[in-house]
Amino acid sequence: MSPLVLTDEVADYGGKPVIGPLSLTLRRGERVALVGKSGAGKSTLLGVMQQRWRRHGAALMPQQLGLVPSLSVFHNVYMGGLANHPTWYNLVTLARPFRRDIDAIMPLLERFDIANKCWSAAGELSGGQSQRVAAARAIHQQGDLLLADEPISALDGPLAERVLRALGETYPTSVLAMHDVELALRFTDRVVGIVEGEIALDEASHRVCAQDLLILY
C-alpha cells in the first residue's frame, strides 16, 4: 500500500499560524510518536491528518475523548462500530443491546479493568476510567490507521502499557501524540518532535533516548 503523505500543510487558529508549512510521510505499518511541549501544534497536526487521510479509514481518539456522558460505558464503546450496522439495528441497541455485541465489548472492558462499569453512565467515570473507555471504543472501531491525542495521559504504570499494547495490536499504523517520552520511545518505531508547529526532529525510536528529546521542551 502507498504511504500517507502531507505536503506543505499549514493550519491556523483564530488567524494565528499554528503549524507549517510542514511535510511528512507516514509509511504503512509504522507507529509514530508525536512529542513536544503543550501548544507546539501536535493536536492541530493530528486534526490535519484526520482531514487529509479520512478516506483511508483514519480513526481519531481525541484528547477530549468525545464520550457521551448520559450513555452507558457499553454504548459509548459500541459507538465505535456504528458504521458496521444499519440504523434500525443501532436504534434497537440503544434500548436493548444484542447479546453478540455485549459478548464482543465485555472482553475489552475486562482487559482494561472496567467491566464493572459496563452499565454505568460515562459521566460518572473518573478521568482514567474515561480514557480507558475511549481506548476500548477505538479498538472496537478497528481500522488501518489510528490517530490518538494523549491516549494514556490519565494512566500510569502497567495499565498505561496495557492500553498502548492493545491499541498497537489493533491498528497496524498509528500516530500517537504523547508527553511520556519514555513510553513513546518504547511503543513506537519513529519519533517526530514538534516545536512551534514545525518538525524539529524525525528519527527512528531506537536511535534516540529520552534525554535527547529534552531540547523539544
PDB file of N, CA and C in Angstrom, residues 123-158:
ATOM      1  N   GLY A 123     -20.619   9.667  32.278  1.00  0.00           N
ATOM      2  CA  GLY A 123     -20.426  10.891  33.042  1.00  0.00           C
ATOM      3  C   GLY A 123     -20.053  10.664  34.488  1.00  0.00           C
ATOM      4  N   GLU A 124     -20.201   9.432  34.973  1.00  0.00           N
ATOM      5  CA  GLU A 124     -19.876   9.108  36.359  1.00  0.00           C
ATOM      6  C   GLU A 124     -18.437   8.615  36.532  1.00  0.00           C
ATOM      7  N   LEU A 125     -17.707   8.501  35.443  1.00  0.00           N
ATOM      8  CA  LEU A 125     -16.378   7.902  35.491  1.00  0.00           C
ATOM      9  C   LEU A 125     -15.298   8.900  35.872  1.00  0.00           C
ATOM     10  N   SER A 126     -14.186   8.377  36.378  1.00  0.00           N
ATOM     11  CA  SER A 126     -13.007   9.201  36.632  1.00  0.00           C
ATOM     12  C   SER A 126     -12.298   9.459  35.304  1.00  0.00           C
ATOM     13  N   GLY A 127     -11.292  10.322  35.323  1.00  0.00           N
ATOM     14  CA  GLY A 127     -10.564  10.618  34.108  1.00  0.00           C
ATOM     15  C   GLY A 127      -9.875   9.399  33.525  1.00  0.00           C
ATOM     16  N   GLY A 128      -9.270   8.597  34.401  1.00  0.00           N
ATOM     17  CA  GLY A 128      -8.588   7.396  33.927  1.00  0.00           C
ATOM     18  C   GLY A 128      -9.554   6.372  33.360  1.00  0.00           C
ATOM     19  N   GLN A 129     -10.698   6.217  34.004  1.00  0.00           N
ATOM     20  CA  GLN A 129     -11.703   5.290  33.507  1.00  0.00           C
ATOM     21  C   GLN A 129     -12.244   5.744  32.157  1.00  0.00           C
ATOM     22  N   SER A 130     -12.480   7.041  32.026  1.00  0.00           N
ATOM     23  CA  SER A 130     -12.980   7.579  30.763  1.00  0.00           C
ATOM     24  C   SER A 130     -11.986   7.336  29.636  1.00  0.00           C
ATOM     25  N   GLN A 131     -10.706   7.492  29.946  1.00  0.00           N
ATOM     26  CA  GLN A 131      -9.691   7.285  28.919  1.00  0.00           C
ATOM     27  C   GLN A 131      -9.650   5.825  28.473  1.00  0.00           C
ATOM     28  N   ARG A 132      -9.859   4.923  29.410  1.00  0.00           N
ATOM     29  CA  ARG A 132      -9.884   3.503  29.046  1.00  0.00           C
ATOM     30  C   ARG A 132     -11.110   3.173  28.195  1.00  0.00           C
ATOM     31  N   VAL A 133     -12.233   3.829  28.479  1.00  0.00           N
ATOM     32  CA  VAL A 133     -13.437   3.627  27.662  1.00  0.00           C
ATOM     33  C   VAL A 133     -13.186   4.115  26.237  1.00  0.00           C
ATOM     34  N   ALA A 134     -12.541   5.269  26.111  1.00  0.00           N
ATOM     35  CA  ALA A 134     -12.229   5.806  24.783  1.00  0.00           C
ATOM     36  C   ALA A 134     -11.292   4.872  24.022  1.00  0.00           C
ATOM     37  N   ALA A 135     -10.345   4.280  24.737  1.00  0.00           N
ATOM     38  CA  ALA A 135      -9.434   3.329  24.095  1.00  0.00           C
ATOM     39  C   ALA A 135     -10.186   2.072  23.651  1.00  0.00           C
ATOM     40  N   ALA A 136     -11.103   1.597  24.501  1.00  0.00           N
ATOM     41  CA  ALA A 136     -11.908   0.435  24.138  1.00  0.00           C
ATOM     42  C   ALA A 136     -12.773   0.730  22.920  1.00  0.00           C
ATOM     43  N   ARG A 137     -13.311   1.948  22.848  1.00  0.00           N
ATOM     44  CA  ARG A 137     -14.120   2.347  21.687  1.00  0.00           C
ATOM     45  C   ARG A 137     -13.270   2.339  20.411  1.00  0.00           C
ATOM     46  N   ALA A 138     -12.045   2.856  20.498  1.00  0.00           N
ATOM     47  CA  ALA A 138     -11.161   2.864  19.334  1.00  0.00           C
ATOM     48  C   ALA A 138     -10.831   1.451  18.882  1.00  0.00           C
ATOM     49  N   ILE A 139     -10.636   0.551  19.830  1.00  0.00           N
ATOM     50  CA  ILE A 139     -10.336  -0.842  19.492  1.00  0.00           C
ATOM     51  C   ILE A 139     -11.551  -1.513  18.871  1.00  0.00           C
ATOM     52  N   HIS A 140     -12.732  -1.222  19.402  1.00  0.00           N
ATOM     53  CA  HIS A 140     -13.961  -1.784  18.849  1.00  0.00           C
ATOM     54  C   HIS A 140     -14.201  -1.266  17.431  1.00  0.00           C
ATOM     55  N   GLN A 141     -13.792  -0.037  17.166  1.00  0.00           N
ATOM     56  CA  GLN A 141     -13.954   0.535  15.829  1.00  0.00           C
ATOM     57  C   GLN A 141     -13.071  -0.186  14.819  1.00  0.00           C
ATOM     58  N   GLN A 142     -11.825  -0.448  15.218  1.00  0.00           N
ATOM     59  CA  GLN A 142     -10.838  -1.088  14.359  1.00  0.00           C
ATOM     60  C   GLN A 142     -10.552  -0.251  13.110  1.00  0.00           C
ATOM     61  N   GLY A 143      -9.597  -0.695  12.316  1.00  0.00           N
ATOM     62  CA  GLY A 143      -9.223   0.039  11.124  1.00  0.00           C
ATOM     63  C   GLY A 143      -7.744  -0.106  10.831  1.00  0.00           C
ATOM     64  N   ASP A 144      -7.284   0.648   9.843  1.00  0.00           N
ATOM     65  CA  ASP A 144      -5.888   0.572   9.427  1.00  0.00           C
ATOM     66  C   ASP A 144      -5.016   1.630  10.093  1.00  0.00           C
ATOM     67  N   LEU A 145      -5.625   2.749  10.484  1.00  0.00           N
ATOM     68  CA  LEU A 145      -4.835   3.876  10.984  1.00  0.00           C
ATOM     69  C   LEU A 145      -5.494   4.501  12.205  1.00  0.00           C
ATOM     70  N   LEU A 146      -4.706   4.678  13.259  1.00  0.00           N
ATOM     71  CA  LEU A 146      -5.179   5.339  14.474  1.00  0.00           C
ATOM     72  C   LEU A 146      -4.418   6.636  14.683  1.00  0.00           C
ATOM     73  N   LEU A 147      -5.164   7.702  14.946  1.00  0.00           N
ATOM     74  CA  LEU A 147      -4.599   8.987  15.339  1.00  0.00           C
ATOM     75  C   LEU A 147      -5.069   9.254  16.755  1.00  0.00           C
ATOM     76  N   ALA A 148      -4.170   9.235  17.717  1.00  0.00           N
ATOM     77  CA  ALA A 148      -4.554   9.342  19.123  1.00  0.00           C
ATOM     78  C   ALA A 148      -3.831  10.501  19.790  1.00  0.00           C
ATOM     79  N   ASP A 149      -4.591  11.342  20.477  1.00  0.00           N
ATOM     80  CA  ASP A 149      -4.051  12.525  21.140  1.00  0.00           C
ATOM     81  C   ASP A 149      -3.985  12.272  22.639  1.00  0.00           C
ATOM     82  N   GLU A 150      -2.793  12.013  23.144  1.00  0.00           N
ATOM     83  CA  GLU A 150      -2.569  11.716  24.561  1.00  0.00           C
ATOM     84  C   GLU A 150      -3.463  10.569  25.043  1.00  0.00           C
ATOM     85  N   PRO A 151      -3.335   9.389  24.462  1.00  0.00           N
ATOM     86  CA  PRO A 151      -4.230   8.277  24.807  1.00  0.00           C
ATOM     87  C   PRO A 151      -4.036   7.698  26.199  1.00  0.00           C
ATOM     88  N   ILE A 152      -2.921   8.036  26.878  1.00  0.00           N
ATOM     89  CA  ILE A 152      -2.677   7.469  28.208  1.00  0.00           C
ATOM     90  C   ILE A 152      -2.327   8.547  29.229  1.00  0.00           C
ATOM     91  N   SER A 153      -2.706   9.789  28.990  1.00  0.00           N
ATOM     92  CA  SER A 153      -2.301  10.890  29.863  1.00  0.00           C
ATOM     93  C   SER A 153      -2.826  10.747  31.286  1.00  0.00           C
ATOM     94  N   ALA A 154      -3.950  10.039  31.468  1.00  0.00           N
ATOM     95  CA  ALA A 154      -4.535   9.863  32.801  1.00  0.00           C
ATOM     96  C   ALA A 154      -4.219   8.489  33.391  1.00  0.00           C
ATOM     97  N   LEU A 155      -3.328   7.756  32.743  1.00  0.00           N
ATOM     98  CA  LEU A 155      -2.988   6.409  33.188  1.00  0.00           C
ATOM     99  C   LEU A 155      -1.506   6.338  33.520  1.00  0.00           C
ATOM    100  N   ASP A 156      -1.137   5.346  34.314  1.00  0.00           N
ATOM    101  CA  ASP A 156       0.279   5.146  34.596  1.00  0.00           C
ATOM    102  C   ASP A 156       0.576   3.672  34.804  1.00  0.00           C
ATOM    103  N   GLY A 157       1.846   3.357  34.853  1.00  0.00           N
ATOM    104  CA  GLY A 157       2.283   2.008  35.138  1.00  0.00           C
ATOM    105  C   GLY A 157       1.790   0.965  34.151  1.00  0.00           C
ATOM    106  N   PRO A 158       1.545  -0.245  34.647  1.00  0.00           N
ATOM    107  CA  PRO A 158       1.144  -1.359  33.780  1.00  0.00           C
ATOM    108  C   PRO A 158      -0.128  -1.089  32.977  1.00  0.00           C
TER     109      PRO A 158
END
